[in-house]
Coordinates of C-alpha atoms in Angstrom, one line a residue:
X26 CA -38.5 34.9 -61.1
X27 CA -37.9 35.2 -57.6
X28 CA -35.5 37.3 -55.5
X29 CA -32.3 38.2 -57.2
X30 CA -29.7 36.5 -54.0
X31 CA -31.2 34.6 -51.0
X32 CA -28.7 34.0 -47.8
X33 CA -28.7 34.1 -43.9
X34 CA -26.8 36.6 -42.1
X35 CA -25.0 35.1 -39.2
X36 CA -23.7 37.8 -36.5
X37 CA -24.5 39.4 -33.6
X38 CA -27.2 41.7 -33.0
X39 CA -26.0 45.5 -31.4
X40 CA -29.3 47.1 -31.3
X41 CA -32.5 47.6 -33.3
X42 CA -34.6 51.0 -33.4
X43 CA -37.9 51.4 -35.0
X44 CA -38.3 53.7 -38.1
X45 CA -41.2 56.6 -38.8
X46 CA -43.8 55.8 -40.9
X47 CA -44.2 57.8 -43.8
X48 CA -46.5 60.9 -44.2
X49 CA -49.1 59.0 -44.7
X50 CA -48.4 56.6 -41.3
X51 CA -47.6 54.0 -43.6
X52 CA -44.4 51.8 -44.0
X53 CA -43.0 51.2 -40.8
X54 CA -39.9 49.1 -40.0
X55 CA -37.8 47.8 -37.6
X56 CA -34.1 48.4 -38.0
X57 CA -31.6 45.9 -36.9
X58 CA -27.7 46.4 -36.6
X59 CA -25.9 43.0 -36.8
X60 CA -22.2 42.8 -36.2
X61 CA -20.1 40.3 -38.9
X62 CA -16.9 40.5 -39.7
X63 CA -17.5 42.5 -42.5
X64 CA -18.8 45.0 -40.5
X65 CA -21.8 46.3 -39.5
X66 CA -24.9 45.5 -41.3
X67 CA -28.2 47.2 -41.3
X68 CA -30.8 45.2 -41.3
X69 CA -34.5 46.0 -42.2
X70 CA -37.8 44.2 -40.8
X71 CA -40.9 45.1 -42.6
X72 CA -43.9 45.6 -40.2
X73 CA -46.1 47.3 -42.8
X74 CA -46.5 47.9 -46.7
X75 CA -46.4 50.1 -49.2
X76 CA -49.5 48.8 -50.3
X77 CA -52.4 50.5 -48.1
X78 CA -54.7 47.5 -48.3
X79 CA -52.3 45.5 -47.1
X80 CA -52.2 44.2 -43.4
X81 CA -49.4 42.5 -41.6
X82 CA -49.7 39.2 -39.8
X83 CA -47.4 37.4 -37.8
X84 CA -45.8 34.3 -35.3
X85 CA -43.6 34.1 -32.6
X86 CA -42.3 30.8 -31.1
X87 CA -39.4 29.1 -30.2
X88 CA -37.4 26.6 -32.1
X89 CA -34.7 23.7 -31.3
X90 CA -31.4 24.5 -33.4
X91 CA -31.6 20.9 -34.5
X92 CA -34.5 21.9 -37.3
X93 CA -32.4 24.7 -38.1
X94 CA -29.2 22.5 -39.5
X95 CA -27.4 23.4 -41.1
X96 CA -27.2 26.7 -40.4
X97 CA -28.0 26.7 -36.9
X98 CA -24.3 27.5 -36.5
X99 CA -23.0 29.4 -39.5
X100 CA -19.5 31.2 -39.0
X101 CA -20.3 34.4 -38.7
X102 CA -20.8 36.8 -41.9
X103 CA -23.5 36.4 -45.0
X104 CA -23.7 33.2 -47.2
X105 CA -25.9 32.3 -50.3
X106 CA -28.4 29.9 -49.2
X107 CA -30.1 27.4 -52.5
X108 CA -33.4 28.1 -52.7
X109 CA -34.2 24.4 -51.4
X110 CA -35.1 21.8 -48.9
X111 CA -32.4 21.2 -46.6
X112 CA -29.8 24.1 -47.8
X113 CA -31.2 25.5 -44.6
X114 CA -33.2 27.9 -46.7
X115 CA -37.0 29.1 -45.2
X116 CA -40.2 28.6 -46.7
X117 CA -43.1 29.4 -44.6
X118 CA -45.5 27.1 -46.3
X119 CA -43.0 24.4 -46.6
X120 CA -40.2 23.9 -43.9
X121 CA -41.5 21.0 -41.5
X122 CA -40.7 23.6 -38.4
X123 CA -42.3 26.5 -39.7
X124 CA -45.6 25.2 -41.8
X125 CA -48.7 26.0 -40.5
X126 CA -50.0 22.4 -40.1
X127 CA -47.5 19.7 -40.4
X128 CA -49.7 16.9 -41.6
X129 CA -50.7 18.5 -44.5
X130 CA -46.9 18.4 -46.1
X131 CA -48.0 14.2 -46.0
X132 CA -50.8 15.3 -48.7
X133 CA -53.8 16.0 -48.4
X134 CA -55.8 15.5 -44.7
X135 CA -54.4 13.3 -42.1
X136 CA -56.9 10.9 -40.0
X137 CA -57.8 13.0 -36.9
X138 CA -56.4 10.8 -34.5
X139 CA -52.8 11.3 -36.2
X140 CA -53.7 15.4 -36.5
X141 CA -54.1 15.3 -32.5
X142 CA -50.9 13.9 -32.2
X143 CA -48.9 16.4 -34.4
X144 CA -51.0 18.7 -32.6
X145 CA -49.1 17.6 -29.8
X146 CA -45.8 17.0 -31.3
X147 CA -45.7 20.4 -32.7
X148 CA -48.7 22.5 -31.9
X149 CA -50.1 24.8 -34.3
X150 CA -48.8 28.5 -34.7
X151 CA -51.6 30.4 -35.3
X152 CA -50.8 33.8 -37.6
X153 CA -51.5 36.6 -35.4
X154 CA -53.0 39.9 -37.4
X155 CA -52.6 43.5 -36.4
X156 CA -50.8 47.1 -36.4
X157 CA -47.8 47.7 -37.5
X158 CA -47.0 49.0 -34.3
X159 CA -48.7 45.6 -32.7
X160 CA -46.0 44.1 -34.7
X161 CA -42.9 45.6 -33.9
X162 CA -43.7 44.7 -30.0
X163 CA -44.1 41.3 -31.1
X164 CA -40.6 41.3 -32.5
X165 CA -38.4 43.6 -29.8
X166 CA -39.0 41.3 -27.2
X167 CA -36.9 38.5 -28.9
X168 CA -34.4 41.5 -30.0
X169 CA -31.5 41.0 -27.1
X170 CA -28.6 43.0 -27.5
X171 CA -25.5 40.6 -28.0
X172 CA -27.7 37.5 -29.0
X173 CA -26.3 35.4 -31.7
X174 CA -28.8 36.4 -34.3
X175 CA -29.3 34.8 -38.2
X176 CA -31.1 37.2 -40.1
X177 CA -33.1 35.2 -43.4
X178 CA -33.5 37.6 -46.4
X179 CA -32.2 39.5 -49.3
X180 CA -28.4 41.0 -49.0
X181 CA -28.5 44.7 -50.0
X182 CA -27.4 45.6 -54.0
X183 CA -24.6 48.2 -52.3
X184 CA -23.4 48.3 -48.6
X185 CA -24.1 45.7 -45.3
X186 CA -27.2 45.0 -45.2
X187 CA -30.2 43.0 -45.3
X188 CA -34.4 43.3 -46.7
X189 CA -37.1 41.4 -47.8
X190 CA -37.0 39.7 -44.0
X191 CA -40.9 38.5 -44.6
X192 CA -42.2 36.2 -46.5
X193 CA -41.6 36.2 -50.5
X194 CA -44.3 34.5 -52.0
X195 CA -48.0 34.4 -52.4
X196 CA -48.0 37.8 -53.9
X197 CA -51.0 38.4 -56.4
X198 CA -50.5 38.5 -59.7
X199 CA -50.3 42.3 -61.3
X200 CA -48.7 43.1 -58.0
X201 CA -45.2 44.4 -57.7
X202 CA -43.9 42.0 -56.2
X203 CA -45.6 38.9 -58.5
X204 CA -41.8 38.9 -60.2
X205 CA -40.1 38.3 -56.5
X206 CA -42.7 35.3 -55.9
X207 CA -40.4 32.2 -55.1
X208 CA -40.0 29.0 -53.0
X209 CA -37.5 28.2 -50.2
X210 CA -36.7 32.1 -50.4
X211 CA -38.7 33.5 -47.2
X212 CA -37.3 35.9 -44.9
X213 CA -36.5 35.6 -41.3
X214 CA -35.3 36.4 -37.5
X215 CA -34.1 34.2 -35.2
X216 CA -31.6 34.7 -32.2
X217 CA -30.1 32.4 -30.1
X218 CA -31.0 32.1 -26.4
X219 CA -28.8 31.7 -23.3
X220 CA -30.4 28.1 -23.5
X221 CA -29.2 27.0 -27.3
X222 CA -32.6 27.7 -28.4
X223 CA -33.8 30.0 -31.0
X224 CA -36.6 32.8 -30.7
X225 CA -38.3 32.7 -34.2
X226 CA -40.3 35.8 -35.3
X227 CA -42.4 35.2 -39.0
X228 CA -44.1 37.4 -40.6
X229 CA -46.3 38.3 -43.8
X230 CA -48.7 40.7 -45.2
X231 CA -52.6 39.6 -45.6
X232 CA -52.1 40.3 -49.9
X233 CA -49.8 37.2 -49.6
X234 CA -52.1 34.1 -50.0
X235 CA -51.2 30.2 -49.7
X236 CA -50.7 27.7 -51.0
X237 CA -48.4 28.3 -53.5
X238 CA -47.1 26.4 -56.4
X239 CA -43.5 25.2 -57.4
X240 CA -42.9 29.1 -58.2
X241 CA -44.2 30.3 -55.3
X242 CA -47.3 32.0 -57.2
X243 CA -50.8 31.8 -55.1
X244 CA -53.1 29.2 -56.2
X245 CA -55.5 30.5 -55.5
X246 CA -56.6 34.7 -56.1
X247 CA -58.6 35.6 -53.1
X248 CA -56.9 37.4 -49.6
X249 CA -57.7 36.1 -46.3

């Protein structure tokens, strides 16, 4: 089944500070406070795992609001998002601004000549792999104090907040997570530049394989 409640959080961002790592230097966020209306929401950005073996990858680009409709401009505040094309849910591995390789969501491989020219159109993202610590100065550049920021995720069970901002699916099967696996679910950052734009930061962890299939399960078993 995947995640319980899927939304955006629409607000404005009043700081972010990282988190230690546990005893064992693992698990490592980066904690975001997002004012709403509500109130203050904490927000948390997972950089690392709980799972040792697991390595963190990750994008950041820049995106026209236009790809983002319709919630490029929410009101401010959380609201439920359907876990499907055009409810303005993310999905990694599916959303024509954020997959990998646009031709392939035609089927299959497109002629080369065609490839070059979504190449140019929208050129490929490659996933960037590293430390934790790699990851969270990826992120806090993007991270602007009083930015309009949308947060993609997982509202917290009790208080104002916001996790599973990563991707949620691909996990393997007998993982922990196999249950959360899901489309049109993935988790997020973007904030709004001076310019209307929108800074984009993606990420997931290298136990999180693609593609996936209409239930967001990996198709096939092996990492990268």
């Amino acid at each position: 089944m995947p995640l319980e409640n899927y939304g955006v959080l629409s607000g404005t961002l009043h700081r972010h500070f990282r988190e230690r790592p546990d005893g064992q230097g693992r698990w490592f966020r980066v904690h975001l406070e997002v004012d709403a209306p509500a109130g203050r929401y904490a927000c948390a950005v997972d950089v690392d795992s709980r799972d040792a073996t697991a390595g963190v990858r990750w994008k950041v680009f820049t995106l026209h609001a236009s790809v983002l409709d319709p919630v490029a401009s929410p009101p401010p505040g959380y609201r439920d998002l359907a876990r499907a094309s055009g409810s303005g849910a993310l999905d990694q591995l599916r959303h024509p601004a954020l997959a990998d390789r646009p031709g392939c969501l035609l089927g299959g491989h497109p002629p080369q000549w065609y490839q070059r020219i979504l190449d140019r159109l929208n050129p490929p993202r490659p996933w960037i792999s590293g430390s934790c610590l790699e990851a969270s100065e990826a992120l806090e550049p993007v991270l602007v104090p009083g930015r309009p920021v949308l947060v993609f995720g997982e509202p917290s069970a009790e208080g104002l907040g916001m996790h599973n901002v990563h991707r949620n699916q691909g996990d393997p099967y007998g993982s922990r997570w196999w249950a959360d696996n899901g489309v049109w679910q993935d988790g997020a950052v973007l904030t709004r530049r001076p310019d209307g734009l929108f800074d984009v930061f993606l990420s997931t962890f290298s136990t999180q394989t693609e593609p996936t299939d209409a239930d967001g399960h990996p198709l096939r078993p092996q990492p990268y």
